[in-house]
Short mmCIF file of C-alpha atoms and ligand atoms in Angstrom, two decimals:
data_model
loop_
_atom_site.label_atom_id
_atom_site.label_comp_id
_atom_site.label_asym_id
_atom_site.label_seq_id
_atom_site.Cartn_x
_atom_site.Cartn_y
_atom_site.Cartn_z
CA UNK A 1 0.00 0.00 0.00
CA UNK A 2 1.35 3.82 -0.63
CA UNK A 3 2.14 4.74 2.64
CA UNK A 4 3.06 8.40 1.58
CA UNK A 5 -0.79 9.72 2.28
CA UNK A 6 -4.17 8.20 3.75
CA UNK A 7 -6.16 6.19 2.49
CA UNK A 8 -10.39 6.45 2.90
CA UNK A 9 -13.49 5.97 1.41
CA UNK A 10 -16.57 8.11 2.15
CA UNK A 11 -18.97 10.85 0.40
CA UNK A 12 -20.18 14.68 0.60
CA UNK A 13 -23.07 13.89 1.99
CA UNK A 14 -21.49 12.30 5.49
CA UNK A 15 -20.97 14.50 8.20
CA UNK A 16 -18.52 12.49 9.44
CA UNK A 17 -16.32 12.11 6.35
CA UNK A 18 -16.25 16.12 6.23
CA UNK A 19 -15.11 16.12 9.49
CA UNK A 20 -12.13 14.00 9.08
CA UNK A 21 -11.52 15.60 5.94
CA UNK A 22 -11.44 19.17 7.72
CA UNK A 23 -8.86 17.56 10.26
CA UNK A 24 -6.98 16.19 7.39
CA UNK A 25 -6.44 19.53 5.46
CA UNK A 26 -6.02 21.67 8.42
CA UNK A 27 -3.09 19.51 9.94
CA UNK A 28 -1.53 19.03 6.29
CA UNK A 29 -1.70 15.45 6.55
CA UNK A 30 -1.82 13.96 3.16
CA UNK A 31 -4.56 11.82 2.12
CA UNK A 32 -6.86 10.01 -1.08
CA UNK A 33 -10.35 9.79 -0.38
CA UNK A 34 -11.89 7.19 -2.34
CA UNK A 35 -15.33 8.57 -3.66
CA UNK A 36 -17.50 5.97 -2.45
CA UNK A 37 -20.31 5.32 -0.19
CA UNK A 38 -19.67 1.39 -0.19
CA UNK A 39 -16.10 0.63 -0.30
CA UNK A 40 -12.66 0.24 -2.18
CA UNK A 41 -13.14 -2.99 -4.33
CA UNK A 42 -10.43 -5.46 -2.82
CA UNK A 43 -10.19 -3.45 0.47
CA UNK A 44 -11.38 -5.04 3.55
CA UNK A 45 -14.51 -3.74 4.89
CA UNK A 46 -15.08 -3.06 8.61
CA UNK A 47 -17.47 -3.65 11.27
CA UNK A 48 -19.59 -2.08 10.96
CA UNK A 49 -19.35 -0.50 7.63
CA UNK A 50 -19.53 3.45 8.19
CA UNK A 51 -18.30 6.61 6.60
CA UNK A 52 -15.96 7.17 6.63
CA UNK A 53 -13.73 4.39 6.48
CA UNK A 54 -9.45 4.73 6.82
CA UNK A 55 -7.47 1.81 5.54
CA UNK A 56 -4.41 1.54 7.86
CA UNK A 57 -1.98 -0.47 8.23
CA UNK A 58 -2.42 -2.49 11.88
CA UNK A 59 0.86 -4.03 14.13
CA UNK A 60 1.08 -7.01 12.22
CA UNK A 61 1.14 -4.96 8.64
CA UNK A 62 -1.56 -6.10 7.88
CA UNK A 63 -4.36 -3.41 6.16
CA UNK A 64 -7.26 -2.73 8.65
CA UNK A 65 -10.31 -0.97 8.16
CA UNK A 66 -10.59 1.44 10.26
CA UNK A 67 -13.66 3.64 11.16
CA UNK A 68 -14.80 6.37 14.33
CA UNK A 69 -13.50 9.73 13.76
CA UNK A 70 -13.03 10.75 17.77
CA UNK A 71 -10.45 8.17 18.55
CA UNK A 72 -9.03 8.30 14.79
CA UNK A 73 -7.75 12.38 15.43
CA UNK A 74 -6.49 11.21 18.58
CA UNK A 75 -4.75 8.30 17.03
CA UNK A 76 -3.65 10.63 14.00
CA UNK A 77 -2.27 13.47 17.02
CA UNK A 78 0.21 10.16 18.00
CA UNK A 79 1.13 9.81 14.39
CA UNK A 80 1.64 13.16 12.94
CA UNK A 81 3.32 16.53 15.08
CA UNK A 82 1.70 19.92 14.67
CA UNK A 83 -1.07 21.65 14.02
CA UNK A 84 -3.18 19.44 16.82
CA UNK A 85 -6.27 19.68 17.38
CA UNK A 86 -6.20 18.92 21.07
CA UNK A 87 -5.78 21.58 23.29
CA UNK A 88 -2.28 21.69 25.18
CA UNK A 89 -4.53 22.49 28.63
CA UNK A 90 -5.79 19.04 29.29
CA UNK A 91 -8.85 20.90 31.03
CA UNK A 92 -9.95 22.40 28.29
CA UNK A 93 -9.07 19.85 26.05
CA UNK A 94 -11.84 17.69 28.17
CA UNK A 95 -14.32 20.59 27.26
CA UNK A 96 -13.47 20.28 23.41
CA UNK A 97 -14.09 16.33 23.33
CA UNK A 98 -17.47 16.94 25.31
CA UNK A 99 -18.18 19.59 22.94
CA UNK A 100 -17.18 17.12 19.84
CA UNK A 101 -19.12 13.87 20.98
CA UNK A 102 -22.02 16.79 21.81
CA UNK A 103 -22.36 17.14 18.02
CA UNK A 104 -21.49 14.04 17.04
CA UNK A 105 -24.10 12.24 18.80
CA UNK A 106 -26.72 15.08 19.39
CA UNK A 107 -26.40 17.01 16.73
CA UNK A 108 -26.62 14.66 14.17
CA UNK A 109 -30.30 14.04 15.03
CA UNK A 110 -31.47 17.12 14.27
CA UNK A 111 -29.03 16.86 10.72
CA UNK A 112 -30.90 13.11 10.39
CA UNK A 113 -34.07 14.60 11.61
CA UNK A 114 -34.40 17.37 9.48
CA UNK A 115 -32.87 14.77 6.50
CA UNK A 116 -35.36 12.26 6.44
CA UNK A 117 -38.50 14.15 7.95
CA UNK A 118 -39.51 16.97 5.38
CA UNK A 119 -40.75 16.30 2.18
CA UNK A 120 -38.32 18.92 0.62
CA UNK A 121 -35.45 17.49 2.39
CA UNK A 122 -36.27 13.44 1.69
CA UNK A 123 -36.89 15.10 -2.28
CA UNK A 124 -33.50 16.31 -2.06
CA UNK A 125 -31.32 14.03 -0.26
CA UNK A 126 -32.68 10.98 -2.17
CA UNK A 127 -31.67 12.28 -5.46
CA UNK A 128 -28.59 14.01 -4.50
CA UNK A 129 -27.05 10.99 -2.30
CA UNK A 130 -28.08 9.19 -5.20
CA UNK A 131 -25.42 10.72 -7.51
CA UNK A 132 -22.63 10.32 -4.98
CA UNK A 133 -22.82 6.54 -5.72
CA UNK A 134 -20.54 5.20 -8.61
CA UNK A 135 -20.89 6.06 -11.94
CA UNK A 136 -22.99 8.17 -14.18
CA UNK A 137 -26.43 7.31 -14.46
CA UNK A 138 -29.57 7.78 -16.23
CA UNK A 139 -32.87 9.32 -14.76
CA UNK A 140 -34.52 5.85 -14.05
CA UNK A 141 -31.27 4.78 -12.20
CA UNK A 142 -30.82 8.10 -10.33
CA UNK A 143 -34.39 7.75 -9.59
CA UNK A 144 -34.75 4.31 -8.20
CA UNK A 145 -31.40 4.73 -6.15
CA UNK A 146 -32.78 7.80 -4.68
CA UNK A 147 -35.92 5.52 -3.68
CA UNK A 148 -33.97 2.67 -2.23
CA UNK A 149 -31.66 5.28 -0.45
CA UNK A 150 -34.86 7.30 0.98
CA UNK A 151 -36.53 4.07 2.11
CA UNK A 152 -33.33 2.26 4.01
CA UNK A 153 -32.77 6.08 5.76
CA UNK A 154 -36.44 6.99 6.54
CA UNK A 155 -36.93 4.04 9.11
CA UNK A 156 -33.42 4.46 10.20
CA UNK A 157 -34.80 7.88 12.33
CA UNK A 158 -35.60 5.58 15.14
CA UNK A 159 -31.71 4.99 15.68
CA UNK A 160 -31.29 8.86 16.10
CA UNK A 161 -34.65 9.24 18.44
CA UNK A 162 -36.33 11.33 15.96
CA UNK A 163 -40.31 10.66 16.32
CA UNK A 164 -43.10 12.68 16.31
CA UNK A 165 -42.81 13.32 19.88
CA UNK A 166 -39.28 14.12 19.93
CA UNK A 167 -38.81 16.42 16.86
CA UNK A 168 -40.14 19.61 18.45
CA UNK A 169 -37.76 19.08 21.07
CA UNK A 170 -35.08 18.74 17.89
CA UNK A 171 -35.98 21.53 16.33
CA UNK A 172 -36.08 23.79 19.33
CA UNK A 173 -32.72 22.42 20.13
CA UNK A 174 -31.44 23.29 16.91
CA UNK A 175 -31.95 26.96 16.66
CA UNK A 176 -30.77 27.40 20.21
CA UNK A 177 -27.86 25.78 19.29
CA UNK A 178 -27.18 28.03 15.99
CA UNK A 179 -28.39 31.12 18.09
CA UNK A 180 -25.23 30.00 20.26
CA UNK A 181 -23.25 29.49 17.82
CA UNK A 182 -23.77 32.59 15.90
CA UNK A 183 -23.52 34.43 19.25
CA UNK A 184 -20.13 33.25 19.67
CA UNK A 185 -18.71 33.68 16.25
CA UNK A 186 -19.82 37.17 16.80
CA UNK A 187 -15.91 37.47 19.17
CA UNK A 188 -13.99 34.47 18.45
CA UNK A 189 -13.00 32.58 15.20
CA UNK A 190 -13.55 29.48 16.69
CA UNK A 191 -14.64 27.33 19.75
CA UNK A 192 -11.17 26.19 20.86
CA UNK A 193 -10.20 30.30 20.62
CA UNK A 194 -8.11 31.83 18.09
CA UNK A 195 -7.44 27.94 16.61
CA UNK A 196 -9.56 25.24 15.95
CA UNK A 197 -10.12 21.97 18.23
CA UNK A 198 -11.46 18.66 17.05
CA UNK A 199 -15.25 19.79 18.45
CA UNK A 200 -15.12 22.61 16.03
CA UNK A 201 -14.59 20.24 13.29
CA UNK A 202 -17.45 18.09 14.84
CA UNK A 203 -19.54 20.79 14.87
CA UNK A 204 -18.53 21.97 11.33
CA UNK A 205 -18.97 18.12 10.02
CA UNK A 206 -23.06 18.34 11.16
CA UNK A 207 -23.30 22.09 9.53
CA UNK A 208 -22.12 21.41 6.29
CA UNK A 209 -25.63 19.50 6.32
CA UNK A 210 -27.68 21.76 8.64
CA UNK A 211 -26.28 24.79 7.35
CA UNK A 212 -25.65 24.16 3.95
CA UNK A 213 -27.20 21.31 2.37
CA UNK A 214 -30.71 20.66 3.74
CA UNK A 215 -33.21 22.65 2.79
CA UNK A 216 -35.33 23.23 5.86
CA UNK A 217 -32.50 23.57 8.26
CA UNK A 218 -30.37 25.43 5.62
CA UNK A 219 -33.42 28.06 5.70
CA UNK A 220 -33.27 28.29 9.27
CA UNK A 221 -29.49 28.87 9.50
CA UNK A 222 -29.31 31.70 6.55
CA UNK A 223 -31.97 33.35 8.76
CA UNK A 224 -30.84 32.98 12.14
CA UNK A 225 -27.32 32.44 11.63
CA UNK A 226 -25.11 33.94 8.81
CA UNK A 227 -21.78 34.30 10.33
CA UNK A 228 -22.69 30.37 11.13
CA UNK A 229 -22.97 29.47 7.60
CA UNK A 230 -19.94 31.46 6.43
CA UNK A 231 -17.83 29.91 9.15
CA UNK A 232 -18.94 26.43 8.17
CA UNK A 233 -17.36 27.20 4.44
CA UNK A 234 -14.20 28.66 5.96
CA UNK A 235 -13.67 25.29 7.94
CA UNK A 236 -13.68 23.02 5.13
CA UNK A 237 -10.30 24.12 4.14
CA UNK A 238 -7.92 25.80 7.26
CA UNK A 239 -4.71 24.66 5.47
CA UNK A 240 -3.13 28.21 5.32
CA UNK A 241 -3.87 29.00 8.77
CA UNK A 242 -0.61 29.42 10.90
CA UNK A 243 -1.67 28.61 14.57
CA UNK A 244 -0.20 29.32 17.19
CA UNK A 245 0.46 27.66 20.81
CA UNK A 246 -0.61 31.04 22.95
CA UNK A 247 -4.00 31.02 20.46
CA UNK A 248 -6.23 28.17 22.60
CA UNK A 249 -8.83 29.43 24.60
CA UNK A 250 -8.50 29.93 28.19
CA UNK A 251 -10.41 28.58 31.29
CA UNK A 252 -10.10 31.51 33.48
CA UNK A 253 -11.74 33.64 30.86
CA UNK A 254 -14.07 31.21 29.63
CA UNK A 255 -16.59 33.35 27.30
CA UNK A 256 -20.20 33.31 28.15
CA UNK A 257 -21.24 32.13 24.34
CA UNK A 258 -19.53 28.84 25.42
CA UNK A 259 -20.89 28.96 28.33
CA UNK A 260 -24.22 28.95 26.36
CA UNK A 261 -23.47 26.38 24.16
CA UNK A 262 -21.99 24.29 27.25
CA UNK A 263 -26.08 24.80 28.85
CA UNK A 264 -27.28 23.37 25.79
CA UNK A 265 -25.15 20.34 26.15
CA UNK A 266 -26.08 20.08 29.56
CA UNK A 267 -30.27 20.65 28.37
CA UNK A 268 -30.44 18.15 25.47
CA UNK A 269 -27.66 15.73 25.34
CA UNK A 270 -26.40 15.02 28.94
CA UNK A 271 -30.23 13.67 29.90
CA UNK A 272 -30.54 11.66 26.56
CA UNK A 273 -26.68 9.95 27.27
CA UNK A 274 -27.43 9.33 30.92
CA UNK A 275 -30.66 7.72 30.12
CA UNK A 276 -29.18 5.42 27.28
CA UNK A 277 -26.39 4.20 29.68
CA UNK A 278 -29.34 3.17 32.40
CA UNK A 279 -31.50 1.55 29.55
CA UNK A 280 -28.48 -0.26 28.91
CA UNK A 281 -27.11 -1.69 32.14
CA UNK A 282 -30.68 -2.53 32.87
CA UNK A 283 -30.90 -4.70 29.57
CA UNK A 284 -33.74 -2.32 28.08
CA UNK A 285 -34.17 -1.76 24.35
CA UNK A 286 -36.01 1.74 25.01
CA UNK A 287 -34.62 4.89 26.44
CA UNK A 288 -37.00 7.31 28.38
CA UNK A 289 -35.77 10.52 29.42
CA UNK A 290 -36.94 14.70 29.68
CA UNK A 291 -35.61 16.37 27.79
CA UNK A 292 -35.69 19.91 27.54
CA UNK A 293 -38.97 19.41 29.64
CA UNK A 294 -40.29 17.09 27.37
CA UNK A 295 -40.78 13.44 26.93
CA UNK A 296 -38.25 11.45 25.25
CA UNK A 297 -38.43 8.29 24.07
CA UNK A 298 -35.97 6.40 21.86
CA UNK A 299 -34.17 2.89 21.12
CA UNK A 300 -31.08 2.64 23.14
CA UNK A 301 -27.87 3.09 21.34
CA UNK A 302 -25.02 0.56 22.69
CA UNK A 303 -22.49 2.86 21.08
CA UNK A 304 -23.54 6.07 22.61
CA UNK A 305 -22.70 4.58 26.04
CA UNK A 306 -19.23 3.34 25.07
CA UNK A 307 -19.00 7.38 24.31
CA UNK A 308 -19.91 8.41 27.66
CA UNK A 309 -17.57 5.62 28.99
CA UNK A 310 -14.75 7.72 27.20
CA UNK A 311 -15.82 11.18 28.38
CA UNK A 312 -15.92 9.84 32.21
CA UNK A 313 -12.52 8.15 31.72
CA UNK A 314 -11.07 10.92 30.46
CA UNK A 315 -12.61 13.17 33.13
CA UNK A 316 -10.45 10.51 35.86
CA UNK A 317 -7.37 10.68 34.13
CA UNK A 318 -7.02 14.87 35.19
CA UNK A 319 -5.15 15.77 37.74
CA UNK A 320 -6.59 17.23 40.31
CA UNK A 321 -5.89 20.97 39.03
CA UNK A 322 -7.39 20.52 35.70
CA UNK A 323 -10.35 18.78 37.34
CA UNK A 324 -11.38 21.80 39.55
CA UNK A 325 -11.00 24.02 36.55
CA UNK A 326 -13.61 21.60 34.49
CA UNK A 327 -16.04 21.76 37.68
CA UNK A 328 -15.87 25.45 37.57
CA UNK A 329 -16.64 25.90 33.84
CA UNK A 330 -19.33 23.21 33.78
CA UNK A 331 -21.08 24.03 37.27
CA UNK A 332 -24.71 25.58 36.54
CA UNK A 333 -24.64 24.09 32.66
CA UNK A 334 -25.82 20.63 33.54
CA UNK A 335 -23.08 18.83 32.27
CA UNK A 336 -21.49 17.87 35.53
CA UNK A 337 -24.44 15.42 35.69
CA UNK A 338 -22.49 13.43 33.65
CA UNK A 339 -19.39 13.01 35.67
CA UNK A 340 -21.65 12.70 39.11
CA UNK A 341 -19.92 9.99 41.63
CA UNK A 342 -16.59 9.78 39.28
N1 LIG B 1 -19.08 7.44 15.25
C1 LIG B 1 -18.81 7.36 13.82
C2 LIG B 1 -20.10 7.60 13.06
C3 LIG B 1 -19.99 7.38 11.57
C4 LIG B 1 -21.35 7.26 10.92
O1 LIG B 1 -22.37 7.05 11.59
N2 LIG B 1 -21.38 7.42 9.61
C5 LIG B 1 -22.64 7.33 8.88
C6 LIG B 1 -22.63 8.22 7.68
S1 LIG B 1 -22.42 9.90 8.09
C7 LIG B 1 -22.80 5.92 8.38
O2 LIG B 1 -21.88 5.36 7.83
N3 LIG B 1 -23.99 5.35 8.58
C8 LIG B 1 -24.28 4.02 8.15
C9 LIG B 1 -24.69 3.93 6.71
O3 LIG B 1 -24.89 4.98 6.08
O4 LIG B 1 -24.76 2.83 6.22
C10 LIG B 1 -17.75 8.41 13.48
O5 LIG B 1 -17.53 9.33 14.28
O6 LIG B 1 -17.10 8.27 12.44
#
């Protein structure tokens, strides 16, 4: 295998292949993206088969398939020096990875929400995802791929919790969450401070759907949110950025836009997490929570929990310091819910 750049497979249309892809061009770490939404033919294929996929070579030299975007940056900040994406203060680089897993795994239900919900959307998605599979094709292909496509993703909203009595709860988080967002851009470039951390290419990897793909949340984000949806294109390509080490954000004057953001966390994603993990443990298929003051109700998610299992051991592993100065920043947001008895 050519071992001078990275190797993966994935399309425009994943949120979490633009993330990666972000990461990838901001730290100048060469790589070939295969344009594909199934695979590289002779590549294997892993378990389970997500976008995006890396192909990398394992201890025994073997190719792997490799997929999971939080623990590939931090494998790719082992491999490659410079231009990381983890904050140097281990305190606030806790508050970036909460932030990051906050949009992974919340965020993208209001991107899969808004997706597969709305006529517009469905119209849109189907026949655009459609052309980002191999090959050109005629009308009647384009159209019955769009069809299949539509049909495998519109039952698939369960997985993200979206139902009919959960999507105004979405949809209110949404806007809060751009009104955040846009509030903060207002003073800082981006969440990590005058550089980017790997939540703001989280965050950016959900936008380029919410903000500038889908039609109905698109609509809400040009109205709501402009500076949102021009930062979102500037983050796709941070290559000629020069950043610096006194550039992260500091704790001790932690703005109040991220404090904002941090309540939102603590309001839609820190009762849906804590919920899962219970459902879990007590061998339940379905997750009840409030959220937001609302009833939630949702398959459990066996992943999600392994993701809170990360945050909390990450949370252990600070020093006492760096601990104190994550209490202070999360007390009042709701967040420290989440680290309760660690
Ligand atoms: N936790 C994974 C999530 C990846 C993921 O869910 N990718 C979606 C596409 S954006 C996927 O492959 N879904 C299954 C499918 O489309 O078949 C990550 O961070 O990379």
């Amino acid at each position: 295998m050519d071992k001078s750049s990275l190797l993966l497979h994935g399309v425009p249309g994943s949120p979490y292949t633009r993330k990666m892809l972000a990461v990838l061009r901001y730290r100048r770490i060469a790589y070939r993206i295969y344009p594909s939404a199934m695979g590289i033919p002779g590549m294997p294929v892993a378990k389970p088969p997500l976008l995006p996929t890396f192909y990398l070579e394992g201890a025994d030299g073997e190719v792997q398939a490799v997929t999971d975007s939080t623990p590939l940056i931090r494998r790719f900040e082992a491999a490659y020096e410079r231009r990381s994406v983890v904050p140097a203060d281990p305190a606030l680089a806790f508050i970036d990875a909460l932030l990051e897993d906050f949009a992974d795994e919340w965020l993208t239900k209001a991107m899969f929400h808004y997706r597969w919900t709305y006529a517009a959307d469905i119209d849109k998605a189907g026949r655009v995802l459609a052309g980002w599979h191999e090959g050109p094709k005629d009308d009647a292909t384009l159209g019955h791929i769009a069809k299949i496509i539509a049909e495998r993703q519109i039952p698939r909203l369960r997985y993200v919790g979206s139902n009919p009595m959960t999507g105004p709860v979405i949809e209110a988080g949404y806007l809060r969450v751009l009104q955040a967002l846009e509030e903060h851009l207002r003073h800082h470039a981006f969440l990590m401070g005058a550089r980017p951390g790997s939540c703001d290419f989280a965050m950016y990897g959900q936008l380029t759907q919410l903000a500038l793909f889908d039609p109905t949340p698109t609509a809400l984000a040009t109205a709501h949110a402009p500076r949102v949806c021009a930062w979102v294109a500037l983050m796709d390509d941070l290559s000629g950025l020069e950043p610096q080490a006194d550039q992260w954000q500091t704790l001790d004057a932690f703005p109040a836009s991220l404090r904002t953001l941090l309540a939102e966390v603590g309001r839609l994603y820190v009762p849906v997490m804590l919920a899962n993990a219970q459902a879990l443990a007590a061998g339940q298929g379905e997750v009840h929570a409030v959220v937001d003051g609302q009833p939630w109700v949702q398959q459990s998610f066996a992943y999600q929990a392994k993701c809170l299992g990360w945050l909390r051991r990450d949370y252990r592993a600070l020093g006492p310091a760096p601990r104190a100065a994550v209490d202070q920043v999360l007390a009042g947001t709701g967040c420290q819910e989440l680290l309760v008895g660690l």
